[in-house]
Amino acid sequence: MSRLLVTQYQAEVEKIIRYGGSKKETSIRNAFERLLNDYCKPRNYLLVPELDFKTKFNTTVFPDGTIKDAIRLEHGWWESKDEYDKLDLEIEKKFEKGYPDENILFEDSQNAVLIQNSREVGRVAMRDADALDRLLNIFVDYERPEVRDFRAAITKFKEDIPSILEKLRETIQAAEKENQQFRDRRNAFLEVCRQSINPEIEIFDVHEMLIQHILTEDIFTNIFHESQFHRENNIARELSAMIDTFFTGTTRRNTLKSIEYYYAVIRRSSENIANHHEKQKFLKALYENFYKAYNPKAADRLGIVYTPNEIVRFMIESADYLVHKHFGKLLSDEGVEILDPCTGTGTYVTELIEYLPAHKLEHKYKHEIHCNEMAILPYYIANLNIEFTYAQKMNKYEEFKNICLVDTLDHCGFEGKQFDLFAMSVQNTARIQNQNDRKISVIIGNPPYNAWQENFNQNNANRVYGQIDKQIKATYIKQGTAQNQIAVYDMYTRFYRWASDRLGKNGLVAFITNRSFIDSQTFDGLRRCLADEFDYIYIVDTQSDVRSNPKISGTKNNVFGIQTGVAIMFLVKVAKE
């Protein structure tokens, strides 16, 4: 099969030269890029063009292509040259500039040269299909030591994490019994969490937040070297103060020494990442792997798989178009307030920062972009990603004060909801109060949903939300005709109910969710209510439900790599004159 790909490439190059009359690199390199991607696909790799690479000279170069995997690790590089260039001389020049020499392929449409570990391991004429096929397979199959170490570290981390968690929990329990200073700080923080995140939080949940903070601090420090986040962020600061009462010196070293290899591998893997977008994606991939090892059941329940940036950008651009179409405004206009109620690692907000024009961004960033996250670990990551994206674009650091550690569905009273503030909680609860007082125009995001569960009745269901569930019963359930409507209490339908109530008289909701609401009889009540409550509804069905579409199978046809179908819905509410 791969040899056929080579012959198709050769025919395409001949056609380009025949039609265009040019053998220049810029004319024909796209054909080779497509060929390389075809070799990458069966291995679940992707060839990313013109990606930054930080050299050993601390400079940045841009190879024509970088082979990446889903964890954002680099497997090889490709550099295309003109037929008219002297290939060996060009190779020498690139290495003088600090180009990687572990696994890099050079070609000039006539010859291909593969360098691995600073040594030439293959040189073939590109007209020889068999030889080129063999060389490309050697190139794409090469596993860099860093990649091998990283995969081994993740596997070992999954094996070691249960014993580490047991040690940490024992250490925290000892502090509960013997350390009054710890108990005082824990009690104050627990009350804050009940007020600002959700009222059902228990001491166990605070302990888990402490554990996540302890286990991830080194990751943040090494990926975002400049960050003082764990010392400056209001929630992180309080957790650190708690940790400092019991987890120091010998106790810390002895507890964490068995997973130092994990942090060491992350340090090595991240040190060549120059591009802040890649840092964000690497951190997201780390988070998904970490959380699935740390708490696989919660990862399933909360839908710990984050939205591809391409989907996010499509939703932002579509929202901007619809806001302009129906209201004559743009997302960048003053007065258009935007909220991501379940921000995860901050992908929607970071993409929004990239999308908005720089001259409008400062006001939006300070006053009109809001987001919430209920889990401590993605909250940290979102905060870092948002602040770094803004700093990269605006060339100055500005704290992002509109992110709240809060369970959005527990705070649906909106205007005037007051909190009994402890001194240490002022920042987070004040942020929540400020958000609740704002008139939100656009709600956008990816609500959690039970992506791997065929129905809501499975064992890993989510908890009750009194006020939202009461609203669902009075609307979606009341209007429904199905005998069993328990699935209507899925997390994503709760977010639709919340967003419908939260929006002002004019506004837009844009969510990507499970697609079951489109044609399932169970959701006929939801469809009736949405049609009644909104003036315009736009749906993009990705046709990716494996169980209902016999033409597809597995997970490769779904942008999230899951079997459940997904859809994007835009809901527009226009005030009557």
XYZ file of C-alpha atoms in Angstrom:
577
model
C 0.000 0.000 0.000
C 2.754 2.478 0.933
C 4.583 1.790 -2.346
C 1.375 2.766 -4.151
C 1.425 6.077 -2.249
C 4.946 6.735 -3.552
C 3.967 6.089 -7.180
C 0.940 8.387 -6.761
C 3.275 11.075 -5.408
C 5.650 10.645 -8.337
C 2.756 11.025 -10.791
C 1.548 14.150 -8.970
C 4.996 15.785 -9.128
C 5.293 15.041 -12.841
C 1.879 16.616 -13.397
C 2.786 19.744 -11.385
C 5.978 20.172 -13.412
C 4.193 19.512 -16.701
C 1.367 21.959 -15.991
C 3.305 24.595 -14.075
C 6.710 24.354 -15.678
C 8.482 24.749 -12.328
C 10.616 22.394 -10.247
C 11.041 24.881 -7.391
C 10.602 23.674 -3.807
C 7.602 25.972 -3.288
C 5.818 24.426 -6.278
C 6.192 20.746 -5.435
C 6.818 20.407 -1.703
C 3.086 20.214 -0.892
C 2.943 16.929 -2.793
C 5.681 15.459 -0.582
C 3.982 16.849 2.520
C 0.841 14.923 1.558
C 2.909 11.790 0.966
C 4.527 12.033 4.408
C 1.147 12.572 6.040
C -0.130 9.438 4.330
C 2.729 7.512 5.992
C 1.945 9.176 9.343
C -1.789 8.412 9.444
C -1.620 4.630 10.087
C 0.614 5.376 13.079
C -1.736 8.105 14.414
C 0.871 10.777 13.744
C 0.448 14.114 12.029
C 2.931 16.136 9.970
C 2.656 19.745 11.185
C 4.195 22.331 8.814
C 6.483 25.186 9.876
C 6.475 24.467 13.612
C 8.946 26.237 15.908
C 11.941 24.278 17.171
C 14.197 25.625 19.937
C 17.821 24.821 19.054
C 20.787 24.017 21.290
C 21.941 27.600 20.585
C 18.699 28.863 22.196
C 17.506 30.144 18.830
C 14.294 29.215 17.015
C 14.182 27.526 13.612
C 11.261 26.339 11.498
C 11.665 22.951 9.803
C 9.277 22.464 6.881
C 7.476 19.724 8.817
C 7.431 18.117 12.250
C 5.920 14.688 12.942
C 3.821 14.861 16.116
C 1.660 12.415 18.031
C -1.453 12.963 20.150
C 0.655 13.728 23.237
C 2.402 16.498 21.233
C 5.713 14.623 21.245
C 8.042 15.029 18.263
C 9.032 11.959 16.241
C 10.955 13.487 13.348
C 11.493 16.480 11.077
C 11.425 17.098 7.344
C 13.199 19.747 5.284
C 12.563 20.333 1.576
C 15.076 21.978 -0.752
C 15.161 23.019 -4.412
C 16.502 20.654 -7.041
C 18.864 23.468 -7.966
C 20.377 23.575 -4.464
C 23.383 21.466 -3.551
C 21.657 19.148 -1.105
C 24.693 18.172 0.997
C 25.697 21.818 1.363
C 22.156 22.754 2.416
C 22.139 19.941 4.995
C 25.392 21.222 6.439
C 23.989 24.777 6.654
C 20.882 23.596 8.485
C 22.881 21.722 11.100
C 25.084 24.789 11.603
C 21.888 26.671 12.482
C 20.975 24.048 15.075
C 18.380 21.996 13.229
C 17.629 18.680 14.988
C 19.759 15.744 13.883
C 18.032 12.867 15.707
C 15.643 11.919 12.926
C 15.414 14.367 10.032
C 14.681 13.779 6.354
C 16.057 16.096 3.672
C 14.835 15.930 0.066
C 15.077 18.007 -3.104
C 12.535 16.046 -5.226
C 15.463 14.127 -6.780
C 17.148 12.569 -3.767
C 16.179 11.928 -0.167
C 18.681 11.767 2.698
C 17.810 10.464 6.170
C 19.912 11.524 9.175
C 19.465 9.737 12.502
C 21.537 10.485 15.592
C 23.889 12.761 13.578
C 24.633 9.970 11.086
C 23.416 9.423 7.550
C 21.482 6.150 7.538
C 19.995 6.281 4.046
C 20.203 8.059 0.711
C 17.901 7.158 -2.185
C 16.865 8.451 -5.566
C 13.243 9.533 -5.320
C 12.403 7.971 -8.662
C 13.088 4.553 -7.065
C 9.681 3.846 -5.511
C 10.780 0.756 -3.544
C 13.828 2.467 -2.050
C 11.883 5.633 -1.156
C 9.154 3.538 0.456
C 11.716 1.729 2.641
C 13.392 5.008 3.635
C 10.098 6.684 4.564
C 9.078 3.737 6.729
C 12.435 3.846 8.540
C 11.949 7.597 9.026
C 8.398 7.444 10.376
C 8.969 4.310 12.507
C 11.963 5.773 14.338
C 11.306 6.176 18.061
C 13.336 8.898 19.719
C 14.680 8.035 23.201
C 12.669 10.938 24.662
C 9.460 9.511 23.203
C 10.266 6.019 24.430
C 11.104 7.375 27.903
C 7.930 9.457 27.989
C 5.689 6.521 27.116
C 7.471 4.321 29.632
C 7.130 7.047 32.280
C 3.376 7.345 31.726
C 3.004 3.565 31.998
C 5.100 3.433 35.171
C 3.284 6.472 36.588
C -0.038 4.627 36.186
C 1.489 1.698 38.079
C 3.036 3.832 40.837
C 0.291 6.404 41.391
C -1.898 4.195 43.666
C 0.892 3.773 46.234
C 1.804 7.483 46.042
C -1.833 8.421 46.602
C -1.999 6.075 49.571
C 1.093 7.689 51.131
C -0.233 11.203 50.549
C -3.614 10.353 52.032
C -1.950 8.793 55.083
C 0.200 11.927 55.516
C -2.855 14.176 55.289
C -4.794 11.997 57.758
C -1.888 12.299 60.213
C -2.024 16.080 59.828
C -5.786 15.968 60.489
C -5.139 14.244 63.827
C -2.012 16.038 65.018
C -1.745 19.443 63.346
C -4.067 22.176 64.609
C -2.639 24.781 62.208
C -3.514 22.489 59.292
C -7.051 21.897 60.610
C -7.687 25.629 61.008
C -6.644 26.368 57.444
C -8.525 23.341 56.137
C -11.757 24.362 57.885
C -11.611 27.887 56.491
C -10.849 26.622 52.996
C -13.606 23.989 53.182
C -16.207 26.631 53.980
C -14.982 28.765 51.092
C -15.289 25.804 48.728
C -18.821 25.078 49.910
C -19.769 28.688 49.329
C -18.062 29.205 45.985
C -17.783 25.775 44.298
C -20.657 23.634 45.521
C -22.364 23.043 48.879
C -21.770 19.286 48.862
C -17.962 19.503 49.059
C -16.550 17.485 51.957
C -13.191 17.264 53.737
C -12.294 14.378 51.400
C -12.634 16.725 48.396
C -10.271 19.268 49.974
C -7.779 16.448 50.540
C -8.007 15.489 46.856
C -7.415 19.115 45.823
C -4.305 19.157 48.004
C -3.051 15.929 46.415
C -3.569 17.231 42.865
C -1.791 20.456 43.776
C 1.180 18.554 45.246
C 1.481 16.181 42.294
C 1.281 18.827 39.574
C 3.292 21.742 40.949
C 6.514 20.489 39.392
C 4.817 20.062 36.000
C 3.694 23.696 35.921
C 7.075 24.955 37.029
C 8.901 23.098 34.283
C 6.588 23.789 31.348
C 5.933 27.456 32.148
C 9.299 28.457 33.568
C 8.396 32.099 34.106
C 5.226 31.284 36.030
C 4.770 32.261 39.649
C 1.276 30.844 39.380
C 1.328 28.495 42.384
C 2.411 31.421 44.561
C 0.246 34.166 43.016
C -3.125 32.602 42.141
C -5.686 33.120 44.900
C -6.794 29.473 45.185
C -3.306 28.031 44.652
C -1.925 30.345 47.328
C -4.373 29.012 49.932
C -3.666 25.390 49.020
C 0.085 26.067 49.228
C -0.362 27.615 52.674
C -2.203 24.479 53.818
C 0.469 22.228 52.323
C 3.236 24.196 54.043
C 1.785 23.229 57.435
C 2.535 19.529 56.991
C 4.259 18.584 53.713
C 7.818 19.895 53.821
C 11.446 18.768 53.859
C 12.053 15.058 54.331
C 8.354 14.160 54.176
C 8.008 15.769 50.755
C 11.224 14.291 49.344
C 10.531 10.747 50.548
C 6.931 10.757 49.320
C 7.628 12.051 45.823
C 11.020 10.490 45.082
C 9.489 7.404 43.458
C 7.835 9.508 40.721
C 10.725 11.913 40.167
C 11.407 10.019 36.918
C 7.979 11.218 35.658
C 8.836 14.861 36.301
C 12.317 14.397 34.811
C 10.858 13.053 31.568
C 8.392 15.938 31.404
C 11.257 18.391 31.905
C 13.208 16.841 29.034
C 10.146 16.677 26.790
C 9.153 20.283 27.386
C 12.540 21.995 27.193
C 12.481 22.257 23.375
C 8.939 23.645 23.204
C 9.330 27.265 22.149
C 5.806 27.954 20.901
C 3.252 28.846 23.597
C 0.453 27.129 21.633
C 2.457 23.908 21.788
C 2.990 24.413 25.510
C -0.772 24.660 25.938
C -1.418 21.513 23.904
C 1.364 19.589 25.672
C -0.058 20.594 29.046
C -3.580 19.549 27.985
C -2.293 16.159 26.839
C -0.409 15.736 30.105
C -3.533 16.629 32.040
C -5.657 14.058 30.231
C -3.070 11.324 30.851
C -2.469 12.373 34.448
C -6.151 12.561 35.351
C -6.987 9.209 33.760
C -4.236 7.609 35.867
C -5.120 9.579 38.998
C -8.909 9.087 38.906
C -10.197 7.159 35.870
C -13.812 7.020 37.074
C -14.002 10.799 37.538
C -12.340 11.258 34.150
C -15.198 9.267 32.616
C -17.913 11.023 34.609
C -16.614 14.510 33.844
C -15.807 13.839 30.204
C -12.071 14.513 30.488
C -11.411 14.899 26.774
C -10.900 18.418 25.532
C -12.114 20.117 22.405
C -9.777 20.253 19.386
C -8.655 23.828 18.683
C -10.042 23.647 15.145
C -13.556 23.001 16.488
C -13.192 25.818 19.003
C -12.092 28.275 16.316
C -15.023 27.236 14.083
C -17.463 27.833 16.949
C -15.967 31.242 17.775
C -16.031 32.381 14.144
C -19.604 31.099 13.741
C -20.700 32.849 16.935
C -19.148 36.091 15.690
C -20.993 35.724 12.369
C -24.344 35.042 14.075
C -23.961 37.888 16.574
C -23.341 40.213 13.642
C -26.163 38.716 11.557
C -28.809 38.980 14.263
C -27.656 41.918 16.385
C -25.349 43.970 14.168
C -22.483 43.549 16.649
C -19.195 41.625 16.853
C -17.692 39.599 19.679
C -15.014 42.295 19.977
C -17.561 45.100 20.541
C -17.859 46.661 23.970
C -20.921 45.387 25.779
C -20.835 41.882 24.259
C -19.973 39.811 27.337
C -18.823 36.229 26.790
C -18.922 33.323 29.255
C -17.472 29.812 29.035
C -19.262 28.007 31.906
C -17.098 24.859 31.867
C -13.736 26.028 30.599
C -11.661 22.895 31.197
C -8.089 23.888 30.339
C -9.174 27.238 28.874
C -9.184 26.360 25.173
C -12.163 28.541 24.269
C -10.827 31.601 26.065
C -7.298 31.238 24.677
C -8.665 30.855 21.138
C -10.893 33.879 21.734
C -7.869 35.924 22.809
C -6.098 34.900 19.611
C -9.177 35.713 17.523
C -10.047 39.167 18.868
C -8.199 42.202 17.415
C -5.383 43.416 19.660
C -6.701 46.981 19.921
C -9.981 45.686 21.426
C -8.498 42.902 23.544
C -7.421 44.675 26.736
C -10.938 45.865 27.597
C -12.473 42.476 26.751
C -9.837 40.616 28.787
C -10.277 42.788 31.862
C -14.046 43.156 31.827
C -16.033 41.087 29.328
C -14.559 37.571 29.034
C -15.571 35.191 31.826
C -15.090 31.492 32.518
C -15.708 28.896 35.207
C -14.145 25.555 36.123
C -15.092 23.263 39.008
C -12.012 20.976 39.142
C -8.812 22.354 40.612
C -6.343 20.879 38.121
C -7.886 22.166 34.861
C -8.604 25.454 36.664
C -4.864 25.860 37.194
C -4.084 24.966 33.594
C -6.746 27.309 32.226
C -5.395 30.190 34.292
C -1.873 29.608 33.010
C -2.929 29.189 29.396
C -5.119 32.298 29.381
C -2.525 34.568 30.983
C 0.308 33.296 28.771
C -1.741 33.632 25.590
C -2.589 37.225 26.475
C 1.037 38.000 27.348
C 2.265 36.524 24.056
C -0.197 38.595 22.036
C -0.007 41.880 23.949
C 3.669 41.712 25.035
C 2.740 42.347 28.663
C 1.551 40.214 31.566
C -1.898 40.897 33.004
C -3.565 38.753 35.654
C -6.829 37.252 34.402
C -9.348 38.089 37.098
C -12.473 36.671 35.464
C -11.897 32.943 35.971
C -13.775 31.373 38.876
C -13.277 28.080 40.653
C -16.967 27.270 40.814
C -19.561 24.691 39.828
C -21.620 26.722 37.360
C -24.749 24.612 37.833
C -24.784 25.302 41.570
C -24.801 29.046 41.017
C -27.858 29.623 38.893
C -29.473 32.296 41.073
C -27.535 34.954 39.154
C -28.277 38.513 40.174
C -27.869 39.464 43.788
C -26.632 36.114 45.099
C -24.524 36.893 48.151
C -21.851 34.881 49.932
C -20.702 34.851 53.507
C -17.093 35.742 52.843
C -14.139 34.544 54.833
C -11.120 36.821 54.494
C -9.154 34.260 52.483
C -12.005 33.685 50.026
C -12.616 37.253 48.987
C -10.971 36.998 45.570
C -12.773 33.908 44.252
C -16.185 34.664 45.717
C -15.953 38.301 44.638
C -15.218 37.099 41.097
C -18.298 34.854 41.203
C -20.428 37.711 42.485
C -19.122 39.996 39.739
C -19.887 37.408 37.061
C -23.397 36.796 38.389
C -24.088 40.525 38.183
C -23.010 40.780 34.529
C -25.370 40.761 31.562
C -24.065 37.859 29.483
C -24.545 38.029 25.692
C -22.722 34.890 24.495
C -22.350 31.534 26.264
C -19.935 29.192 24.516
C -18.188 25.958 25.396
C -18.084 22.179 25.642
C -20.219 21.043 28.588
C -19.291 17.727 30.189
C -21.399 14.817 29.049
C -21.300 11.076 29.558
C -19.384 10.458 26.373
C -18.571 6.816 27.035
C -21.907 5.868 28.563
C -24.711 4.643 26.365
C -27.262 5.899 28.854
C -27.598 7.924 32.012
C -28.541 4.865 34.067
C -25.001 3.496 34.070
C -23.214 3.355 37.399
C -21.115 6.462 36.859
C -23.972 8.983 36.805
C -23.601 12.558 38.014
C -24.984 14.105 41.173
C -28.279 15.935 41.662
C -28.519 19.689 41.019
C -31.634 20.828 42.864
C -32.558 24.073 41.159
C -31.505 23.119 37.615
C -33.182 19.702 37.870
C -36.370 21.382 39.084
C -36.266 23.642 36.014
C -35.713 20.641 33.727
C -38.703 18.857 35.260
C -40.901 21.920 34.728
C -39.822 22.364 31.093
C -38.063 19.563 29.196
C -39.709 16.728 31.148
C -43.151 18.355 31.200
C -43.079 18.894 27.431
C -41.737 15.387 26.756
C -43.738 12.337 25.724
C -41.231 9.511 26.301
C -42.032 7.103 29.129
C -38.480 7.068 30.477
C -36.874 10.523 30.493
C -34.044 9.970 32.997
C -31.462 10.724 30.264
C -32.817 14.276 30.053
C -30.906 14.917 33.294
C -27.582 14.312 31.519
C -24.965 16.977 32.248
C -25.114 18.579 28.820
C -28.907 19.053 28.952
C -28.505 20.639 32.391
C -26.121 23.121 30.814
C -28.601 23.881 28.045
C -31.257 24.546 30.705
C -28.873 26.704 32.714
C -27.709 28.664 29.642
C -31.269 29.251 28.423
C -32.141 30.793 31.792
C -28.854 32.661 32.194
C -28.939 34.446 28.836
C -30.400 37.934 28.559
C -33.235 38.897 26.204
C -30.741 39.105 23.354
C -28.003 36.545 23.094
C -26.470 33.362 21.763
C -25.591 29.923 23.152
C -22.989 27.792 21.329
C -22.297 24.304 22.713
C -20.737 21.135 21.329
C -22.368 18.125 22.974
C -23.698 14.621 22.637
C -25.970 14.597 19.533
C -28.788 12.553 21.114
C -30.984 15.648 21.504
C -31.427 15.887 17.712
C -33.632 12.881 16.995
C -34.064 10.769 20.132
C -37.678 10.543 21.339
C -36.371 10.902 24.897
C -35.441 14.519 24.113
C -38.625 15.632 22.321
C -39.480 17.852 25.294
C -36.093 19.559 25.112
C -36.601 20.186 21.381
C -40.042 21.714 21.984
C -38.714 24.013 24.704
C -35.702 25.155 22.695
C -37.936 25.930 19.715
C -40.193 27.956 22.019
C -37.460 29.777 23.943
C -35.169 30.668 21.018
C -35.848 32.429 17.715
C -33.147 30.796 15.571
C -31.484 27.388 15.939
C -28.493 26.206 13.887
C -27.217 22.618 14.244
C -24.059 21.036 12.841
C -24.419 17.255 13.154
C -21.021 15.603 12.676
C -22.676 12.269 11.742
C -20.231 10.471 14.040
C -22.455 8.210 16.161
C -20.939 4.776 15.619
C -23.928 2.904 17.093
C -26.462 4.469 14.712
C -24.302 4.744 11.592
C -23.361 1.318 10.153
C -20.991 2.910 7.626
C -18.473 3.907 10.302
C -16.793 2.009 13.101
C -14.354 2.491 15.957
C -13.403 6.007 17.058
C -11.461 7.423 14.097
C -14.538 9.139 12.637
C -15.098 11.313 15.704
C -13.137 14.468 16.543
C -13.001 13.386 20.198
C -11.977 9.790 19.463
C -15.178 8.452 21.041
C -18.084 6.383 19.721
C -20.833 8.753 20.872
C -22.008 11.151 18.163
C -21.438 14.861 18.720
C -23.131 17.970 17.378
C -22.667 21.729 17.600
C -25.773 23.823 18.266
C -26.123 27.597 18.071
C -29.210 29.033 19.793
C -30.146 32.688 19.162
C -32.597 34.678 21.268
C -33.796 38.003 19.862
C -35.862 40.395 22.013
C -39.243 41.272 20.555
C -39.646 44.917 19.545
